[in-house]
mmCIF file of C-alpha atoms and ligand atoms in Angstrom:
data_model
loop_
_atom_site.group_PDB
_atom_site.id
_atom_site.type_symbol
_atom_site.label_atom_id
_atom_site.label_comp_id
_atom_site.label_asym_id
_atom_site.label_seq_id
_atom_site.Cartn_x
_atom_site.Cartn_y
_atom_site.Cartn_z
ATOM 1 C CA MET A 1 54.499 123.671 88.893
ATOM 2 C CA ALA A 2 51.965 123.128 92.159
ATOM 3 C CA ARG A 3 53.956 122.744 95.042
ATOM 4 C CA ARG A 4 54.318 119.602 97.158
ATOM 5 C CA LEU A 5 51.814 119.676 99.608
ATOM 6 C CA ASP A 6 52.075 118.985 103.450
ATOM 7 C CA PHE A 7 55.100 119.015 104.477
ATOM 8 C CA GLU A 8 56.626 119.497 108.317
ATOM 9 C CA ASP A 9 59.152 120.121 107.630
ATOM 10 C CA HIS A 10 59.881 122.975 105.197
ATOM 11 C CA ARG A 11 63.514 123.060 105.278
ATOM 12 C CA ARG A 12 65.989 122.972 102.642
ATOM 13 C CA ASP A 13 68.810 120.801 103.101
ATOM 14 C CA LEU A 14 71.991 118.558 101.697
ATOM 15 C CA ALA A 15 72.779 122.575 101.420
ATOM 16 C CA ALA A 16 75.674 122.235 99.066
ATOM 17 C CA ASN A 17 73.069 120.622 96.518
ATOM 18 C CA ARG A 18 72.407 122.753 93.202
ATOM 19 C CA TYR A 19 69.173 120.392 92.277
ATOM 20 C CA VAL A 20 68.373 117.709 94.144
ATOM 21 C CA TYR A 21 66.302 118.893 97.911
ATOM 22 C CA ALA A 22 64.387 116.323 100.341
ATOM 23 C CA VAL A 23 61.848 116.596 102.838
ATOM 24 C CA VAL A 24 59.445 114.891 105.061
ATOM 25 C CA SER A 25 56.516 113.990 104.360
ATOM 26 C CA ARG A 26 53.677 112.651 106.936
ATOM 27 C CA ARG A 27 51.161 112.170 104.556
ATOM 28 C CA ALA A 28 53.426 110.273 101.640
ATOM 29 C CA ARG A 29 54.622 108.934 105.037
ATOM 30 C CA GLY A 30 58.378 109.349 104.829
ATOM 31 C CA LEU A 31 61.306 111.651 102.921
ATOM 32 C CA SER A 32 60.539 113.391 99.854
ATOM 33 C CA ILE A 33 62.935 113.868 97.068
ATOM 34 C CA GLY A 34 63.051 116.867 95.238
ATOM 35 C CA VAL A 35 64.361 117.913 92.410
ATOM 36 C CA ASN A 36 64.128 121.531 90.926
ATOM 37 C CA LEU A 37 64.408 122.874 87.372
ATOM 38 C CA ASN A 38 64.478 125.832 87.872
ATOM 39 C CA PRO A 39 67.441 127.377 90.236
ATOM 40 C CA ASP A 40 66.875 130.333 88.212
ATOM 41 C CA LYS A 41 63.619 130.751 89.208
ATOM 42 C CA LEU A 42 61.355 131.765 87.330
ATOM 43 C CA CYS A 43 58.817 130.468 86.440
ATOM 44 C CA ASN A 44 56.132 131.036 83.246
ATOM 45 C CA PHE A 45 53.280 131.679 86.005
ATOM 46 C CA ASP A 46 53.445 134.216 88.512
ATOM 47 C CA CYS A 47 50.962 133.888 91.229
ATOM 48 C CA PRO A 48 50.259 135.740 93.822
ATOM 49 C CA TYR A 49 50.394 133.334 96.578
ATOM 50 C CA CYS A 50 53.195 131.519 94.982
ATOM 51 C CA GLN A 51 55.501 130.603 98.788
ATOM 52 C CA VAL A 52 59.379 130.640 96.200
ATOM 53 C CA ASP A 53 60.980 133.296 97.743
ATOM 54 C CA ARG A 54 62.029 135.182 94.999
ATOM 55 C CA ALA A 55 63.999 138.618 97.332
ATOM 56 C CA THR A 56 66.820 136.766 96.977
ATOM 57 C CA PRO A 57 67.919 136.656 93.582
ATOM 58 C CA GLY A 58 68.245 132.727 91.981
ATOM 59 C CA GLU A 59 70.827 131.150 90.209
ATOM 60 C CA SER A 60 71.548 130.281 87.093
ATOM 61 C CA SER A 61 68.740 128.887 84.402
ATOM 62 C CA ARG A 62 70.990 126.247 82.886
ATOM 63 C CA VAL A 63 70.760 123.082 84.619
ATOM 64 C CA ASP A 64 73.891 120.572 84.826
ATOM 65 C CA VAL A 65 72.299 117.117 84.397
ATOM 66 C CA GLY A 66 75.292 115.057 85.255
ATOM 67 C CA VAL A 67 75.141 117.509 88.757
ATOM 68 C CA LEU A 68 72.158 116.466 89.036
ATOM 69 C CA ALA A 69 71.654 112.796 88.048
ATOM 70 C CA ARG A 70 75.386 113.168 90.531
ATOM 71 C CA GLU A 71 72.352 114.381 93.715
ATOM 72 C CA LEU A 72 70.329 112.010 93.554
ATOM 73 C CA SER A 73 71.854 108.995 93.174
ATOM 74 C CA GLU A 74 73.566 110.193 96.016
ATOM 75 C CA LEU A 75 69.906 111.232 97.722
ATOM 76 C CA LEU A 76 68.548 107.667 97.058
ATOM 77 C CA LEU A 77 72.139 105.659 98.597
ATOM 78 C CA ARG A 78 71.778 107.829 101.957
ATOM 79 C CA ALA A 79 69.166 107.600 102.392
ATOM 80 C CA GLY A 80 69.417 103.641 102.667
ATOM 81 C CA GLY A 81 71.061 104.586 105.768
ATOM 82 C CA ASP A 82 73.982 107.698 106.949
ATOM 83 C CA LEU A 83 71.053 110.035 106.163
ATOM 84 C CA TRP A 84 69.464 108.841 109.221
ATOM 85 C CA SER A 85 71.693 109.459 111.216
ATOM 86 C CA GLY A 86 72.658 113.934 110.898
ATOM 87 C CA ALA A 87 70.320 116.514 111.500
ATOM 88 C CA PRO A 88 67.977 117.205 110.703
ATOM 89 C CA PHE A 89 67.147 113.352 109.746
ATOM 90 C CA ASP A 90 68.274 111.644 112.608
ATOM 91 C CA THR A 91 64.387 113.268 114.331
ATOM 92 C CA VAL A 92 62.279 111.979 112.412
ATOM 93 C CA ALA A 93 60.871 108.602 113.951
ATOM 94 C CA PRO A 94 61.713 104.731 112.632
ATOM 95 C CA GLU A 95 58.506 104.356 110.455
ATOM 96 C CA MET A 96 59.274 107.748 108.378
ATOM 97 C CA ARG A 97 62.261 106.878 107.010
ATOM 98 C CA ARG A 98 62.001 106.420 103.804
ATOM 99 C CA VAL A 99 61.532 107.298 100.609
ATOM 100 C CA ALA A 100 57.631 108.314 98.959
ATOM 101 C CA ASP A 101 58.518 110.176 96.359
ATOM 102 C CA VAL A 102 60.997 111.076 93.870
ATOM 103 C CA ALA A 103 58.764 114.790 92.671
ATOM 104 C CA PHE A 104 60.184 117.117 90.087
ATOM 105 C CA ALA A 105 58.753 120.209 91.992
ATOM 106 C CA GLY A 106 60.828 123.785 91.993
ATOM 107 C CA ASP A 107 60.977 126.933 92.591
ATOM 108 C CA GLY A 108 59.623 127.181 88.873
ATOM 109 C CA GLU A 109 57.926 125.668 86.153
ATOM 110 C CA PRO A 110 59.746 123.017 85.043
ATOM 111 C CA THR A 111 58.901 122.045 81.977
ATOM 112 C CA THR A 112 60.346 125.608 80.677
ATOM 113 C CA ALA A 113 63.318 124.056 81.375
ATOM 114 C CA ARG A 114 65.599 123.312 78.455
ATOM 115 C CA GLU A 115 66.789 120.194 80.002
ATOM 116 C CA PHE A 116 64.064 119.009 81.130
ATOM 117 C CA PRO A 117 63.703 115.842 78.854
ATOM 118 C CA ALA A 118 67.812 115.120 79.861
ATOM 119 C CA ALA A 119 66.107 115.438 83.595
ATOM 120 C CA ALA A 120 63.314 113.155 83.031
ATOM 121 C CA ARG A 121 65.905 110.437 81.851
ATOM 122 C CA ALA A 122 67.988 111.251 83.948
ATOM 123 C CA ALA A 123 66.287 110.737 86.462
ATOM 124 C CA ARG A 124 63.976 107.968 86.005
ATOM 125 C CA GLU A 125 67.760 106.192 85.217
ATOM 126 C CA ALA A 126 68.803 106.269 88.673
ATOM 127 C CA ARG A 127 64.934 105.725 90.157
ATOM 128 C CA ASP A 128 65.381 102.590 88.074
ATOM 129 C CA ARG A 129 68.815 102.256 89.721
ATOM 130 C CA LEU A 130 68.898 103.216 92.485
ATOM 131 C CA GLY A 131 64.847 103.383 94.278
ATOM 132 C CA PRO A 132 63.278 100.891 92.093
ATOM 133 C CA GLY A 133 58.970 100.835 93.565
ATOM 134 C CA VAL A 134 59.255 104.726 94.278
ATOM 135 C CA PRO A 135 57.285 106.657 92.200
ATOM 136 C CA LEU A 136 58.314 109.711 89.450
ATOM 137 C CA ARG A 137 56.466 112.624 89.828
ATOM 138 C CA LEU A 138 55.970 115.793 87.670
ATOM 139 C CA LEU A 139 53.890 119.167 89.241
ATOM 140 C CA THR A 140 53.494 120.776 86.491
ATOM 141 C CA ASN A 141 51.204 123.628 85.132
ATOM 142 C CA ALA A 142 50.659 121.687 81.791
ATOM 143 C CA THR A 143 50.801 124.540 80.188
ATOM 144 C CA LEU A 144 53.330 123.562 77.646
ATOM 145 C CA PHE A 145 52.126 120.220 77.336
ATOM 146 C CA HIS A 146 51.592 120.313 73.439
ATOM 147 C CA LYS A 147 55.335 121.241 72.855
ATOM 148 C CA GLU A 148 56.824 117.290 71.671
ATOM 149 C CA ARG A 149 59.535 117.792 73.173
ATOM 150 C CA VAL A 150 57.944 118.323 77.149
ATOM 151 C CA ARG A 151 55.579 115.644 75.858
ATOM 152 C CA ALA A 152 57.755 112.935 74.471
ATOM 153 C CA ALA A 153 59.606 113.340 77.999
ATOM 154 C CA LEU A 154 56.617 112.953 80.823
ATOM 155 C CA GLY A 155 56.785 108.836 79.562
ATOM 156 C CA GLU A 156 59.296 109.485 81.681
ATOM 157 C CA PHE A 157 56.977 109.791 85.076
ATOM 158 C CA ASP A 158 54.900 108.314 87.217
ATOM 159 C CA ASP A 159 53.239 110.871 89.115
ATOM 160 C CA LEU A 160 51.783 113.651 86.781
ATOM 161 C CA TRP A 161 50.544 115.703 89.718
ATOM 162 C CA CYS A 162 48.795 118.625 86.534
ATOM 163 C CA LYS A 163 47.618 122.338 88.511
ATOM 164 C CA LEU A 164 44.251 123.601 87.267
ATOM 165 C CA ASP A 165 43.383 127.032 89.652
ATOM 166 C CA ALA A 166 40.168 128.730 88.179
ATOM 167 C CA GLY A 167 37.067 127.881 85.639
ATOM 168 C CA THR A 168 37.122 130.812 84.172
ATOM 169 C CA GLU A 169 39.700 132.386 82.277
ATOM 170 C CA PRO A 170 39.523 136.279 84.089
ATOM 171 C CA TYR A 171 39.931 133.903 87.830
ATOM 172 C CA PHE A 172 42.632 132.231 86.356
ATOM 173 C CA HIS A 173 44.609 135.739 84.889
ATOM 174 C CA LEU A 174 43.666 136.800 88.756
ATOM 175 C CA VAL A 175 44.931 133.549 91.205
ATOM 176 C CA ASP A 176 48.110 132.422 88.539
ATOM 177 C CA GLY A 177 48.798 135.778 87.959
ATOM 178 C CA THR A 178 49.320 134.906 83.883
ATOM 179 C CA ARG A 179 48.191 135.943 80.269
ATOM 180 C CA LEU A 180 48.028 132.981 78.802
ATOM 181 C CA PRO A 181 45.376 131.380 77.748
ATOM 182 C CA PHE A 182 43.571 129.125 80.333
ATOM 183 C CA ARG A 183 41.883 126.924 77.085
ATOM 184 C CA ARG A 184 45.281 125.982 75.988
ATOM 185 C CA VAL A 185 46.311 124.648 79.982
ATOM 186 C CA LEU A 186 42.968 122.900 79.086
ATOM 187 C CA ASP A 187 43.209 121.576 76.221
ATOM 188 C CA ASN A 188 46.546 120.745 77.122
ATOM 189 C CA LEU A 189 45.120 118.397 80.503
ATOM 190 C CA LEU A 190 42.978 117.068 78.264
ATOM 191 C CA LEU A 191 45.204 115.711 75.708
ATOM 192 C CA VAL A 192 47.312 114.187 78.381
ATOM 193 C CA ALA A 193 44.715 112.551 80.403
ATOM 194 C CA ARG A 194 43.676 111.070 77.266
ATOM 195 C CA GLU A 195 46.439 109.391 77.029
ATOM 196 C CA ARG A 196 46.962 108.542 80.924
ATOM 197 C CA PRO A 197 45.990 108.927 83.814
ATOM 198 C CA ILE A 198 46.842 112.489 85.753
ATOM 199 C CA VAL A 199 46.468 114.272 89.245
ATOM 200 C CA VAL A 200 44.729 117.551 89.661
ATOM 201 C CA GLN A 201 45.988 119.387 91.907
ATOM 202 C CA SER A 202 43.714 122.905 92.782
ATOM 203 C CA LEU A 203 44.678 126.021 95.492
ATOM 204 C CA PHE A 204 41.707 127.519 96.388
ATOM 205 C CA PRO A 205 43.222 131.023 98.282
ATOM 206 C CA ALA A 206 40.680 133.732 100.276
ATOM 207 C CA ILE A 207 41.768 136.821 98.292
ATOM 208 C CA ASP A 208 40.920 139.740 100.772
ATOM 209 C CA GLY A 209 39.328 137.890 103.264
ATOM 210 C CA ALA A 210 36.386 135.529 100.080
ATOM 211 C CA GLY A 211 37.177 132.351 98.830
ATOM 212 C CA PRO A 212 36.108 131.426 95.836
ATOM 213 C CA ASP A 213 32.615 132.854 94.256
ATOM 214 C CA ASP A 214 30.521 129.779 94.157
ATOM 215 C CA ALA A 215 29.899 130.540 90.367
ATOM 216 C CA GLU A 216 33.501 129.648 90.343
ATOM 217 C CA VAL A 217 33.536 126.754 91.916
ATOM 218 C CA GLY A 218 30.894 125.509 89.657
ATOM 219 C CA SER A 219 33.080 126.831 86.246
ATOM 220 C CA TRP A 220 35.720 124.493 88.095
ATOM 221 C CA ILE A 221 34.330 121.576 88.022
ATOM 222 C CA GLU A 222 32.651 121.901 84.333
ATOM 223 C CA ARG A 223 35.945 121.663 83.617
ATOM 224 C CA LEU A 224 36.854 118.439 84.738
ATOM 225 C CA ARG A 225 34.030 117.191 83.712
ATOM 226 C CA GLU A 226 34.797 118.516 80.457
ATOM 227 C CA ILE A 227 37.805 116.777 80.424
ATOM 228 C CA ARG A 228 36.266 113.500 81.280
ATOM 229 C CA ALA A 229 33.500 113.625 79.278
ATOM 230 C CA GLN A 230 35.960 114.435 76.051
ATOM 231 C CA GLY A 231 37.735 111.243 77.088
ATOM 232 C CA GLY A 232 40.459 111.887 79.494
ATOM 233 C CA ARG A 233 41.235 110.435 82.929
ATOM 234 C CA VAL A 234 41.521 112.555 86.411
ATOM 235 C CA ASP A 235 42.248 110.030 88.347
ATOM 236 C CA HIS A 236 41.586 112.679 91.347
ATOM 237 C CA VAL A 237 42.093 115.993 92.532
ATOM 238 C CA GLN A 238 43.854 117.304 95.530
ATOM 239 C CA VAL A 239 41.710 120.175 97.069
ATOM 240 C CA TYR A 240 44.574 122.138 98.970
ATOM 241 C CA THR A 241 44.882 126.096 99.758
ATOM 242 C CA VAL A 242 47.821 128.443 101.105
ATOM 243 C CA ALA A 243 49.744 126.685 103.660
ATOM 244 C CA ARG A 244 53.173 129.607 104.051
ATOM 245 C CA ALA A 245 53.201 133.749 103.733
ATOM 246 C CA PRO A 246 52.322 134.352 100.194
ATOM 247 C CA SER A 247 54.288 137.414 97.693
ATOM 248 C CA ASP A 248 50.464 138.869 97.974
ATOM 249 C CA PRO A 249 49.774 139.426 101.536
ATOM 250 C CA ARG A 250 46.049 139.588 100.137
ATOM 251 C CA PHE A 251 45.431 136.069 99.526
ATOM 252 C CA THR A 252 45.437 133.787 102.388
ATOM 253 C CA PRO A 253 44.290 130.354 103.679
ATOM 254 C CA LEU A 254 40.653 129.436 102.849
ATOM 255 C CA ASP A 255 38.950 127.732 106.001
ATOM 256 C CA ARG A 256 39.341 124.125 105.520
ATOM 257 C CA GLY A 257 35.350 124.074 106.072
ATOM 258 C CA ARG A 258 35.315 125.678 103.166
ATOM 259 C CA LEU A 259 37.489 123.306 101.325
ATOM 260 C CA GLU A 260 35.448 120.088 102.426
ATOM 261 C CA ALA A 261 32.216 121.795 100.699
ATOM 262 C CA ILE A 262 34.721 122.688 97.673
ATOM 263 C CA ALA A 263 35.959 118.760 97.528
ATOM 264 C CA GLU A 264 32.158 117.425 98.162
ATOM 265 C CA ARG A 265 30.579 119.146 95.471
ATOM 266 C CA ALA A 266 33.043 118.646 93.323
ATOM 267 C CA ARG A 267 31.959 114.808 94.272
ATOM 268 C CA ARG A 268 28.802 115.446 94.634
ATOM 269 C CA GLY A 269 30.065 116.211 90.727
ATOM 270 C CA GLY A 270 31.247 112.314 90.380
ATOM 271 C CA LEU A 271 35.364 113.708 90.669
ATOM 272 C CA ASP A 272 37.274 111.608 93.134
ATOM 273 C CA ALA A 273 38.253 114.431 95.376
ATOM 274 C CA VAL A 274 40.708 114.592 98.134
ATOM 275 C CA VAL A 275 41.843 117.981 100.859
ATOM 276 C CA TYR A 276 44.920 119.015 102.016
ATOM 277 C CA ALA A 277 44.779 120.366 104.681
HETATM 278 S S1 SF4 B 301 54.070 130.802 89.698
HETATM 279 FE FE1 SF4 B 301 52.442 129.270 90.595
HETATM 280 S S2 SF4 B 301 53.111 127.914 89.192
HETATM 281 FE FE2 SF4 B 301 55.192 129.190 89.406
HETATM 282 S S3 SF4 B 301 56.414 128.034 90.724
HETATM 283 FE FE3 SF4 B 301 54.638 129.691 92.061
HETATM 284 S S4 SF4 B 301 53.450 128.239 92.763
HETATM 285 FE FE4 SF4 B 301 54.319 127.095 91.379
#
């Protein structure tokens, strides 16, 4: 899945939890509750910039949806009260003591989990009951949208934040570490964007000091324009870069000026693009 952006506190607290964690997001101005459906740390991508620590082994791939629902319910309840009286959340500014979102964003692609549909239903139910108005988000690489069990479950989410890091097949394979066909991702994005607006998250790294070349950026914009031209709705595009130590040290952050230039070029192409850096 795409990684969530802009966390000031990267620690995963609530260490006793198996699936649900919380981080404070300054940009979202509040607590972002994360749901990790990949405790085994497996992903169908192998992005060289991935920041999941795979040096320490993961756990069972099985997701106990009952436990997940309980952890999420408890955290939503605690966010209304005692969560803020203990470390590290007692240091959070008073105006940030609110739940900004619940996001399926863990140590792999959430839709690969067998339990994804049941987990999505359970999270939606907990959110409706204990956090009405809090957006439920899915961060995904869109590789499985064509599967009926996945597509049907997308309806449980308020927002779909979909990864698109490339404009061409070779660059897609390079930056996302996969041999999956690029066309599948593009077709899947279109399939769903025709039904409802999607948000696109695009990470651009420097590789051995160099960012994507102008032709690649142009192709990336073209792919997004093609989705729109074919009736897909792209709400906006989030342009960002590597934030923390990636698995491959050749991948480093792209400088802010270059990110702004990429976003500006996307805007000139008719897209609503914002930089998160
Ligand atoms: S390998 Fe890529 S898609 Fe998978 S978790 Fe890491 S960054 Fe996300």
